[in-house]
Coordinates of C-alpha atoms and ligand atoms in Angstrom, one line a residue:
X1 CA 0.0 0.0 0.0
X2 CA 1.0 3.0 -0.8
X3 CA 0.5 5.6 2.3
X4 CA 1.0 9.1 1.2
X5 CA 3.4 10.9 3.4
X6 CA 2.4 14.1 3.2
X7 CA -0.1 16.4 1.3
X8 CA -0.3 20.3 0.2
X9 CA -2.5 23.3 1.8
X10 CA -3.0 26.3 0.7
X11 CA -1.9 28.8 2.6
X12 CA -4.4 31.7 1.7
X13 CA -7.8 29.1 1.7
X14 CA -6.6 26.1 3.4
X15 CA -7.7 23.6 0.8
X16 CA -5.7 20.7 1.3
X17 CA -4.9 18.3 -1.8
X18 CA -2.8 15.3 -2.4
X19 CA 0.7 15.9 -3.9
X20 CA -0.6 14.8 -7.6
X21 CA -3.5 17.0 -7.4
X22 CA -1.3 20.2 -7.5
X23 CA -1.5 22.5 -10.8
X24 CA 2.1 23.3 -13.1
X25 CA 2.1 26.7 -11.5
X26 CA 2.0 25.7 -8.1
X27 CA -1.1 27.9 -6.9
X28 CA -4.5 27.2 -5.7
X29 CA -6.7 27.0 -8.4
X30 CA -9.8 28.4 -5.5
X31 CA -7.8 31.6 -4.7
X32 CA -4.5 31.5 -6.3
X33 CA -2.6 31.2 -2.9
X34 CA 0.7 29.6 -2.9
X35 CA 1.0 26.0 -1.0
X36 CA 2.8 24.3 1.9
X37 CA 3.3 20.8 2.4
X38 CA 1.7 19.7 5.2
X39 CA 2.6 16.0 7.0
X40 CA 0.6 14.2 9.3
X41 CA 2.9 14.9 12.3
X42 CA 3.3 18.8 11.5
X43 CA -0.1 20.0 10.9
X44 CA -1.5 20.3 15.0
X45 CA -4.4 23.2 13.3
X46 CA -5.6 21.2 10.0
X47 CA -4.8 17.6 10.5
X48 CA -5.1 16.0 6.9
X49 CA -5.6 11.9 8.6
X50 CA -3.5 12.6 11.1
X51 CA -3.8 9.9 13.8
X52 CA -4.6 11.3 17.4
X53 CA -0.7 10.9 18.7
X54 CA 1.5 13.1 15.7
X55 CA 4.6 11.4 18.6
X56 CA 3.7 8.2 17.6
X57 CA 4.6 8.5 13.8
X58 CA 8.0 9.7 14.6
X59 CA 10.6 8.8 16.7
X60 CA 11.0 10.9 19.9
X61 CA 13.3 14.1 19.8
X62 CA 16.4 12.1 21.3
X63 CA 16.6 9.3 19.2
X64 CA 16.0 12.0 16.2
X65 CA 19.0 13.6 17.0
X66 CA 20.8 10.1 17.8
X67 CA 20.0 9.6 14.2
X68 CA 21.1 12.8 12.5
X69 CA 24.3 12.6 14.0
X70 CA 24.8 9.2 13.2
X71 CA 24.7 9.6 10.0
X72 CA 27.6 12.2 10.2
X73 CA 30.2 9.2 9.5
X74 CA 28.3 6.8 7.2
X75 CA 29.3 7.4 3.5
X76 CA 25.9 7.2 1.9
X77 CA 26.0 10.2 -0.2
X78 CA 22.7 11.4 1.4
X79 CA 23.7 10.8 4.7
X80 CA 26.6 13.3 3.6
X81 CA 24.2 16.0 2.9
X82 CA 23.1 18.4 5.2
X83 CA 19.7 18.6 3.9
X84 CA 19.0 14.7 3.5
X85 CA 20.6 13.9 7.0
X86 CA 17.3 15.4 8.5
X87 CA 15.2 13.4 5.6
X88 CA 12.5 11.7 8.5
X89 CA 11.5 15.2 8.3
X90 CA 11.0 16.1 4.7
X91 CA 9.7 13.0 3.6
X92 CA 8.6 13.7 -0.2
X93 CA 10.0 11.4 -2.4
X94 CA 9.7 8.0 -3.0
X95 CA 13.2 6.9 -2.5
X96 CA 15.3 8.9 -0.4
X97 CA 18.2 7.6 -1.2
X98 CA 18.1 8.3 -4.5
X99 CA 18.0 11.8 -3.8
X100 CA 20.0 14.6 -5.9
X101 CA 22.9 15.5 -4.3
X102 CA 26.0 17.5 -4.0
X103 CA 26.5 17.4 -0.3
X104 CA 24.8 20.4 -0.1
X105 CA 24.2 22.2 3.6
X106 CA 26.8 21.5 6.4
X107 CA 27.6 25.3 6.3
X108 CA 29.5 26.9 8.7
X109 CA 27.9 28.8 11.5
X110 CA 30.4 31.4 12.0
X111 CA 31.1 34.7 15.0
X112 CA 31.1 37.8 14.0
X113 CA 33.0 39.4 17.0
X114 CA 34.1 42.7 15.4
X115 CA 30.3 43.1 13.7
X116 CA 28.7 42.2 16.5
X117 CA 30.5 45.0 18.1
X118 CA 30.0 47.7 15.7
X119 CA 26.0 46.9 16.0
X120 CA 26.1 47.3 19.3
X121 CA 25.6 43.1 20.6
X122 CA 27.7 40.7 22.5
X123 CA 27.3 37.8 20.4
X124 CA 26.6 37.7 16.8
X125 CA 26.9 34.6 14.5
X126 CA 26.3 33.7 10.7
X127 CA 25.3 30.5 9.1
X128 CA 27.0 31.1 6.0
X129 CA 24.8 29.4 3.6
X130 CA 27.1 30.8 0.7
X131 CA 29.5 28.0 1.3
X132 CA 27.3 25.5 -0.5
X133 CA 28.0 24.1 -3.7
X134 CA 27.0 26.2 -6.1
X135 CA 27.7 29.3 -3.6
X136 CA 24.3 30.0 -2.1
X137 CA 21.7 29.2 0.1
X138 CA 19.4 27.7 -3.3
X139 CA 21.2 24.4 -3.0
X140 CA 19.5 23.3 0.0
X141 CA 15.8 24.0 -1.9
X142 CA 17.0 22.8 -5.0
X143 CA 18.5 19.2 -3.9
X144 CA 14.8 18.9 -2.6
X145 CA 12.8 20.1 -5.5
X146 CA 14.8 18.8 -7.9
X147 CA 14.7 15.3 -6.7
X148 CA 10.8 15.7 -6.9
X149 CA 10.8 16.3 -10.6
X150 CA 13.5 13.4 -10.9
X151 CA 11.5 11.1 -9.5
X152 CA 8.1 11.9 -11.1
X153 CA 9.9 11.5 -14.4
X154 CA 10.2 15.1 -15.7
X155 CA 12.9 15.8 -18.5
X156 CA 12.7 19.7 -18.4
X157 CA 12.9 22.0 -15.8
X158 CA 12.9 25.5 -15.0
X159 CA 13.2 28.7 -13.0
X160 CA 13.0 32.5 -13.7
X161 CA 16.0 34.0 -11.3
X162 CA 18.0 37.2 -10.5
X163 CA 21.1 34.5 -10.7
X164 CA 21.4 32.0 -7.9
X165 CA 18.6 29.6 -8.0
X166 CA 19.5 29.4 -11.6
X167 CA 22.9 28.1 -11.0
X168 CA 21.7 25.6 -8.8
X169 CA 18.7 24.7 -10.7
X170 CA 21.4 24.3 -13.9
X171 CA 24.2 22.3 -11.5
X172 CA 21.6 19.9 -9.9
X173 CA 19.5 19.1 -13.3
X174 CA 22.8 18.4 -14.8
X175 CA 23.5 16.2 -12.0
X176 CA 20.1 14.2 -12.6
X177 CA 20.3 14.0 -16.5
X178 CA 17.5 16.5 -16.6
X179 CA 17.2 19.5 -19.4
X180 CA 17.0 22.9 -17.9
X181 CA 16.0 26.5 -19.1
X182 CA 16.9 29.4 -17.3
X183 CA 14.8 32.7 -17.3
X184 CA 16.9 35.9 -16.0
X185 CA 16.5 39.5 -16.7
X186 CA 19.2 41.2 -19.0
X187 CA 21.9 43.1 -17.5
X188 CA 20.8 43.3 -14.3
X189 CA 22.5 40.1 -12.6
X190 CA 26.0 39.3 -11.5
X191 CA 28.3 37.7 -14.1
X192 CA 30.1 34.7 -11.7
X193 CA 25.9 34.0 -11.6
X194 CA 25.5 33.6 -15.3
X195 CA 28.5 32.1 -16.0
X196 CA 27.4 29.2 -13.7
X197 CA 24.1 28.3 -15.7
X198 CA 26.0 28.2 -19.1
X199 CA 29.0 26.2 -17.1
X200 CA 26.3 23.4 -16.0
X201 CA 24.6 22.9 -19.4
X202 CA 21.3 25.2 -18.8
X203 CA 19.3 26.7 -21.9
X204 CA 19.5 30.5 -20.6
X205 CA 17.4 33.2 -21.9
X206 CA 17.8 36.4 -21.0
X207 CA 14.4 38.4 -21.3
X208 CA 14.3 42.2 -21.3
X209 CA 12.7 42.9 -18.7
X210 CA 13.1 42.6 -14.8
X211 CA 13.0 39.6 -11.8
X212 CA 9.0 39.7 -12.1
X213 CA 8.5 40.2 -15.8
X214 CA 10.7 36.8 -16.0
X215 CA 8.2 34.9 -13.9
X216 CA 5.2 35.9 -15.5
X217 CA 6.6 34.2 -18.8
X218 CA 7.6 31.5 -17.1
X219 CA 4.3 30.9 -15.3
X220 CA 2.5 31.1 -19.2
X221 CA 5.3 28.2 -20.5
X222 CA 4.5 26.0 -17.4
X223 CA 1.1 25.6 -18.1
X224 CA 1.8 25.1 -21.8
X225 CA 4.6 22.3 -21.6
X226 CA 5.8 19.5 -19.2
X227 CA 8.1 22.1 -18.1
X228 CA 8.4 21.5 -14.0
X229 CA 8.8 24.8 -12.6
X230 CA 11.5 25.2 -9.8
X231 CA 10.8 28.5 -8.5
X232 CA 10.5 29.0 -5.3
X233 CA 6.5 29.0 -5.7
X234 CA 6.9 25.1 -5.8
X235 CA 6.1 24.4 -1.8
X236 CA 9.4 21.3 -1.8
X237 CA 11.7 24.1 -2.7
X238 CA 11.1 25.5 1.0
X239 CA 11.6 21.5 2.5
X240 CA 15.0 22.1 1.7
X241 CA 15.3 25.2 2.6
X242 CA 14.2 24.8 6.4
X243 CA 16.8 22.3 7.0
X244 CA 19.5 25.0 8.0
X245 CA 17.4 25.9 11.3
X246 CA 18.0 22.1 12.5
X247 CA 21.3 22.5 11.3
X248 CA 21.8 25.8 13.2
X249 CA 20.4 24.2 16.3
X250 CA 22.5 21.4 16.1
X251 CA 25.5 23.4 15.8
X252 CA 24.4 25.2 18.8
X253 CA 24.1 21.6 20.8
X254 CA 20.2 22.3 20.5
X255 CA 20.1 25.9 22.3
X256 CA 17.9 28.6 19.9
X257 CA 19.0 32.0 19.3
X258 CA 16.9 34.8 20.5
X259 CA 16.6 36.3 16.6
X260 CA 17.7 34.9 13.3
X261 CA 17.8 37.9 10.5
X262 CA 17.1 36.8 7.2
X263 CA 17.5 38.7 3.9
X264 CA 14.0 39.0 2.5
X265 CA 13.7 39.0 -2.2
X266 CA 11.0 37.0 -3.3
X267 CA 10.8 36.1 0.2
X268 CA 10.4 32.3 0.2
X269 CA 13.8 32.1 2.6
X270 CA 12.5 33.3 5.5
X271 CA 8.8 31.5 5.3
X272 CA 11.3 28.3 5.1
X273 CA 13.5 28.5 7.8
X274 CA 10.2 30.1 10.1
X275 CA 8.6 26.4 9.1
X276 CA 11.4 24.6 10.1
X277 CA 11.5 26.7 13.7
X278 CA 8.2 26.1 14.2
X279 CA 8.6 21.9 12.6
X280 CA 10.7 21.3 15.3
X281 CA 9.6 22.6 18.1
X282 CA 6.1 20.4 17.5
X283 CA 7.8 17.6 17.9
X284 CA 9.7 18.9 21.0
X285 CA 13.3 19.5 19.4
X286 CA 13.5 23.1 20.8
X287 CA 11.3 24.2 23.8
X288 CA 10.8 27.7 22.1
X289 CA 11.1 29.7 18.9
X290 CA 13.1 32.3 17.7
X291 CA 12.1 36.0 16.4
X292 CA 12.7 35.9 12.8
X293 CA 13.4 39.8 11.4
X294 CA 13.6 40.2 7.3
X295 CA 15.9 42.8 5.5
X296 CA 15.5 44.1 2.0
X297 CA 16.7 46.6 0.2
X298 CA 15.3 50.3 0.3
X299 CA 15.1 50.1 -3.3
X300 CA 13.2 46.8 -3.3
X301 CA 11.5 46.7 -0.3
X302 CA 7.7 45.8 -0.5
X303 CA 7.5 43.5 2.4
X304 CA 9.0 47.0 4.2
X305 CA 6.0 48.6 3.0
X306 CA 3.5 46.4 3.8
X307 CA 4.7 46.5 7.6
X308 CA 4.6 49.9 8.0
X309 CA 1.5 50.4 6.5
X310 CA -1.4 50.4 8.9
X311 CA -3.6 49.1 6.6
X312 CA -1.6 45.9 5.9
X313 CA -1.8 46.3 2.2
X314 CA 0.8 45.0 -0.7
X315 CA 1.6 46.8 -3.4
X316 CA 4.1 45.3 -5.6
X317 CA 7.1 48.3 -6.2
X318 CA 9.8 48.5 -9.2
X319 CA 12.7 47.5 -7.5
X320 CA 16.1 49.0 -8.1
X321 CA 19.4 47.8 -6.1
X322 CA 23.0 47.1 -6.7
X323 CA 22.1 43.7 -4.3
X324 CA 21.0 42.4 -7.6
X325 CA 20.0 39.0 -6.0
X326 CA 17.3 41.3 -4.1
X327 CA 16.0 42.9 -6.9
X328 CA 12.5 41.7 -6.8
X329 CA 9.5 43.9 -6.7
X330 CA 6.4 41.9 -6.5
X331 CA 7.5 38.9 -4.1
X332 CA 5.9 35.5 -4.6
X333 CA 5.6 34.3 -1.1
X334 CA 5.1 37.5 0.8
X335 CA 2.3 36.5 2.8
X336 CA 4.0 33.2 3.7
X337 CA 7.1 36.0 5.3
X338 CA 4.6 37.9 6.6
X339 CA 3.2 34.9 8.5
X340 CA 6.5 34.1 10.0
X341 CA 7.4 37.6 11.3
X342 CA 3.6 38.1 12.5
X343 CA 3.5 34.6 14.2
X344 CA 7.1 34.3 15.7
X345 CA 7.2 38.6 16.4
X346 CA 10.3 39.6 14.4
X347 CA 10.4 42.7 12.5
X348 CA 11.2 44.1 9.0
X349 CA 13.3 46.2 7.7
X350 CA 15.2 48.5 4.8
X351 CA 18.4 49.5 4.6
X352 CA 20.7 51.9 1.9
X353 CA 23.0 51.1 -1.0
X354 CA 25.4 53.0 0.9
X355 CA 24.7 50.7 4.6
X356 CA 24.9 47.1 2.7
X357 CA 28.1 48.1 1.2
X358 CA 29.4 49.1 4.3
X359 CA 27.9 46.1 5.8
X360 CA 29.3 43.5 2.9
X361 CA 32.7 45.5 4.0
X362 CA 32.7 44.8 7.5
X363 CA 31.9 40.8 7.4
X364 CA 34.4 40.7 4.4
X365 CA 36.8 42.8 6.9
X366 CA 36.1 39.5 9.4
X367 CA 37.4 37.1 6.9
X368 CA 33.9 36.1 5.6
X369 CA 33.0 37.5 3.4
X370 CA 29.1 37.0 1.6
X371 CA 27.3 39.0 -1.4
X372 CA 25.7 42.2 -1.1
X373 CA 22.0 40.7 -0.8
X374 CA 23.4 38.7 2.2
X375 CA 25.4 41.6 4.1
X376 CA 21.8 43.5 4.5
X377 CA 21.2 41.0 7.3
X378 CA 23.8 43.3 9.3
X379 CA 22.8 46.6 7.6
X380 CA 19.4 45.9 9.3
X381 CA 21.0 44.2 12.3
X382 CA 22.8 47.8 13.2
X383 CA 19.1 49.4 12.8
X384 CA 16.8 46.8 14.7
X385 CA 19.6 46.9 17.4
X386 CA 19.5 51.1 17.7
X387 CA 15.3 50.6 17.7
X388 CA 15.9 49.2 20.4
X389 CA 14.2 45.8 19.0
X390 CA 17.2 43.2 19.4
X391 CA 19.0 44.0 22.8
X392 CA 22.5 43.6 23.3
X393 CA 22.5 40.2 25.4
X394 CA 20.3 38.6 22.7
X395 CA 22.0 35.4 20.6
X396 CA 21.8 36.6 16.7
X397 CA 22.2 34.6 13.9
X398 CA 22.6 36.2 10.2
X399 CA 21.5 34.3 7.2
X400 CA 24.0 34.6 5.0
X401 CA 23.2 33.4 1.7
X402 CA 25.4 34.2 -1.1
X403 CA 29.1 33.6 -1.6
X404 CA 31.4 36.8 -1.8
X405 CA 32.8 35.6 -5.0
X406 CA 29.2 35.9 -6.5
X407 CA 29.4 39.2 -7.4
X408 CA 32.8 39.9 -6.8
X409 CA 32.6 42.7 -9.9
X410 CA 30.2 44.8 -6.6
X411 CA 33.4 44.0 -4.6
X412 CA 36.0 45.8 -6.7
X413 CA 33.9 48.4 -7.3
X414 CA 33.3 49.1 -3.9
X415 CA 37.3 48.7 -2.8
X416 CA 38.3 51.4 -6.0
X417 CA 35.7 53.6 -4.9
X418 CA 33.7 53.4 -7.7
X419 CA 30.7 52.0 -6.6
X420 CA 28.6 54.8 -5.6
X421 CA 27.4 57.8 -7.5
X422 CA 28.3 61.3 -6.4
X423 CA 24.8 61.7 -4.9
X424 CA 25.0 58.8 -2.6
X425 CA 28.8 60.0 -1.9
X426 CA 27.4 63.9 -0.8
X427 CA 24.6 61.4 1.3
X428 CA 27.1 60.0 4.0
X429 CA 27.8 62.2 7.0
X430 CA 32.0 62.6 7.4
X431 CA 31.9 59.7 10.3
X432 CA 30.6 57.2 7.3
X433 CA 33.0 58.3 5.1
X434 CA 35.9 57.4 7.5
X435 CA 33.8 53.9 8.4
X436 CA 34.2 53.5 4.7
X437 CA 37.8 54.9 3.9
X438 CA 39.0 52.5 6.3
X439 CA 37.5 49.1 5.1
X440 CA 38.6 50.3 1.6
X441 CA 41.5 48.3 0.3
X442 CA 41.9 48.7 -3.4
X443 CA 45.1 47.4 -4.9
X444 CA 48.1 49.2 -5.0
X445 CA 49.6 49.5 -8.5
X446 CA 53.2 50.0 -8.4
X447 CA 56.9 49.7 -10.9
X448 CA 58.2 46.4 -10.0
X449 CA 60.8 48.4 -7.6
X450 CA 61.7 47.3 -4.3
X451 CA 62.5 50.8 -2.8
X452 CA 59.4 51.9 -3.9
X453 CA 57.9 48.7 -2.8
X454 CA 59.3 48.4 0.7
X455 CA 58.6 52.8 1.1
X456 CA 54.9 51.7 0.0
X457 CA 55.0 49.1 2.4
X458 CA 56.4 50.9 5.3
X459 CA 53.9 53.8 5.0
X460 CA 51.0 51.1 5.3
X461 CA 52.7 49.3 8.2
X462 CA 53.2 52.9 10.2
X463 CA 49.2 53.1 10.2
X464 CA 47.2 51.8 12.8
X465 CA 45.2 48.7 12.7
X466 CA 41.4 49.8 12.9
X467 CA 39.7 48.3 16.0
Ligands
F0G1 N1 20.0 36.3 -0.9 C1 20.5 35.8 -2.1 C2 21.9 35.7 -2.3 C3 19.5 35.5 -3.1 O1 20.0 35.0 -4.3 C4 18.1 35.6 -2.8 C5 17.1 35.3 -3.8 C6 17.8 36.1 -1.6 C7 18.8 36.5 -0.7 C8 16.4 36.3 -1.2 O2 15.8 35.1 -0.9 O3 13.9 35.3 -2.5 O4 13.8 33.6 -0.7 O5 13.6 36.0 -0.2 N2 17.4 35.0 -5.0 C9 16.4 34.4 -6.0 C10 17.1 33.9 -7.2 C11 15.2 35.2 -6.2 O6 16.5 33.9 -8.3 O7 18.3 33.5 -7.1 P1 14.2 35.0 -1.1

């Protein structure tokens, strides 16, 4: 017999349907509302068939853990990956074991001691989910996704992206034998990004037009072809992506942080990780949740919008920002983040071209390093913290989510001083312009002399190292 192990609801009407009965776009054909999957053991309000005791289809928390760090030192490539390690609770495929994988997750969760500082906190980590395989946090989402559509015997798939779920979606299709096509808006994404989806084999089309005019061509193809659509709209995409809050926990031998701060685009990220919070401590892994806070760009910043606004009302924005990764004006899942913050009391958040550069500088400064749409986590950090919304005893965790070397083009321009125009330049008051003159370090171009070299040299070593 075949016993389905989990189903989808929407999260807008709270129709629930069997895996099979869900349309090519993903959305509730009632209301258009974007789904969740739902299993018997994690649904307490809108129990599909769940049986009276969700304990009793599960082991208990202990021997859970047991498990997941048992599997540490076996050498079954799922058991390697930090996503399939925690597979008793994202059971959606048929096979687990033959899963998609690149040992994707086991990301370092690393301490920020000079950031924390400068915002104010004792104690301020990162789980750098840049150090994945293909260099961001889309390879724990994709691995699951992907291995859907594997196993249900798709030979296309595809995604519309301002860069990095394309390169995973390219690097794990190639991996399963699968065709991709990439959509991604002309211009306005990082090179090291589009080089990836080529380097893996994907179809890419680059569309004139933006992050949301790409998904509303997508979303006409995928009802038109067997095309499986890998955007973050499809609900296993977020099963993946909640496994770096058990990671995080584990790393912290089971102890939650008072506030995870997450960088918020087309805002699927941070509806993940709130499910896994909230997954985990139903069945008792963690006896309390964390406040979950979203950052986004000022320039791209309707979820900012929507939180301020005392009506509660969305309106989609054109989003401009150098965090091209961010650049997303009409988010998919917004009510999904919206959820999150409302149900485990975070907060949201914009913050400046000018204050993510500085921000990228600083965790580069700490040996780090992460892409501009990750540093805004500590951009908004500094602002929640002088609010007066995080205190300075609370345990912080930034989400991290992109790889430095993504958009290392941002980088250079930033270390020459050519990244800002003279308007954002006459913008920062003469204590940011030292914060920034001393992060700068652009290279130092000189005759292949060694007076002048070791003079050069000396002058640097004379200076004081910042604090
Ligand atoms: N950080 C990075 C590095 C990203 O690539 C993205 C999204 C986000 C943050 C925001 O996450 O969308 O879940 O809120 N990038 C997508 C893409 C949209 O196509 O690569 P989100």
């Amino acid at each position: 017999m075949n016993v389905a192990t989990h189903h989808l609801r929407c999260t807008e009407c709270a129709a629930v349907i069997t895996k099979d009965d869900v349309s090519s776009n993903f959305r509730c054909p009632q209301c258009n509302g974007l789904y969740e999957v739902v299993y018997a053991w994690s649904d307490v309000k809108h129990p599909p068939n769940a049986p009276a005791d969700p304990a009793s289809l599960l082991p208990n928390p202990s021997a859970l853990r047991w498990l997941w760090q048992e599997r540490r030192s076996s050498s079954l490539a799922v058991d390697q990956s930090g996503v399939w390690r925690f597979r008793d609770l994202l059971p959606i495929v048929e096979d687990p074991e033959k899963a998609v994988t690149l040992r994707e997750g086991n990301t370092p969760l690393y301490d920020l001691p000079r950031c924390a500082k400068g915002a104010g906190i004792d104690w301020l980590l990162a789980k750098h989910q840049g150090m994945n395989p293909t260099g961001s946090f889309k390879d724990t989402g994709m691995t699951a996704a992907l291995s859907v559509a594997a196993q249900r015997g798709f030979e296309w798939v595809a995604c519309a992206s301002t860069g990095n779920t394309s390169a995973a979606m390219a690097a794990y299709a190639a991996r399963a034998g699968l065709r991709s096509i990439v959509f991604i808006p002309e211009g306005k994404i990082a090179w090291g990004k589009l080089s990836q989806a080529m380097d893996y084999g994907a179809l890419t089309i680059q569309l004139k037009t933006d992050f949301d005019g790409c998904v509303k061509i997508l979303g006409e193809l995928v009802q038109k072809f067997p095309i499986y659509l890998l955007n973050s709209v499809n609900p296993y995409r977020l099963e993946g992506q909640k496994t770096p809050a058990f990671e995080m926990v584990e790393q912290m031998d089971w102890q939650v942080p008072e506030h995870i701060v997450v960088p918020g685009g087309n805002l699927a990220n941070s509806a993940a990780l709130g499910k896994g919070f909230v997954e985990m401590h139903q069945l008792g892994l963690i006896p309390r949740l964390p406040k979950i806070s979203v950052i986004q760009a000022e320039g791209a910043n309707p979820l900012y919008r929507w939180f301020i606004d005392s009506n509660r009302v969305m309106k989609p924005v054109t989003a401009d920002t150098r965090a091209t990764a961010i650049r997303i004006g009409n988010p998919a899942s917004w009510r999904k983040a919206a959820a999150v913050i409302d149900e485990l009391g975070g907060w949201c958040e914009q913050v400046s071209e000018q204050e993510i550069a500085l921000a990228k500088a600083e965790i580069g400064a700490e040996g780090v390093g992460c892409e501009p749409a990750s540093s805004v986590t500590l951009a908004g950090l500094k602002k929640l913290v002088a609010l007066g919304k995080i205190t300075r005893e609370e345990r912080v965790v930034l989400i991290l989510t992109g790889h430095t070397l993504k958009d290392s083009q941002y980088t250079i321009d930033y270390h020459r001083n050519e990244l800002f125009t003279a308007a954002e330049t006459a913008q920062l008051t003469p204590a940011q312009v030292a914060q920034h003159a001393a992060l700068r370090k652009p290279p130092i171009v000189l005759e292949a002399d060694s007076t002048l070299v070791i003079r050069t040299l000396e002058s640097h070593m004379n200076q004081p190292q910042p604090a």
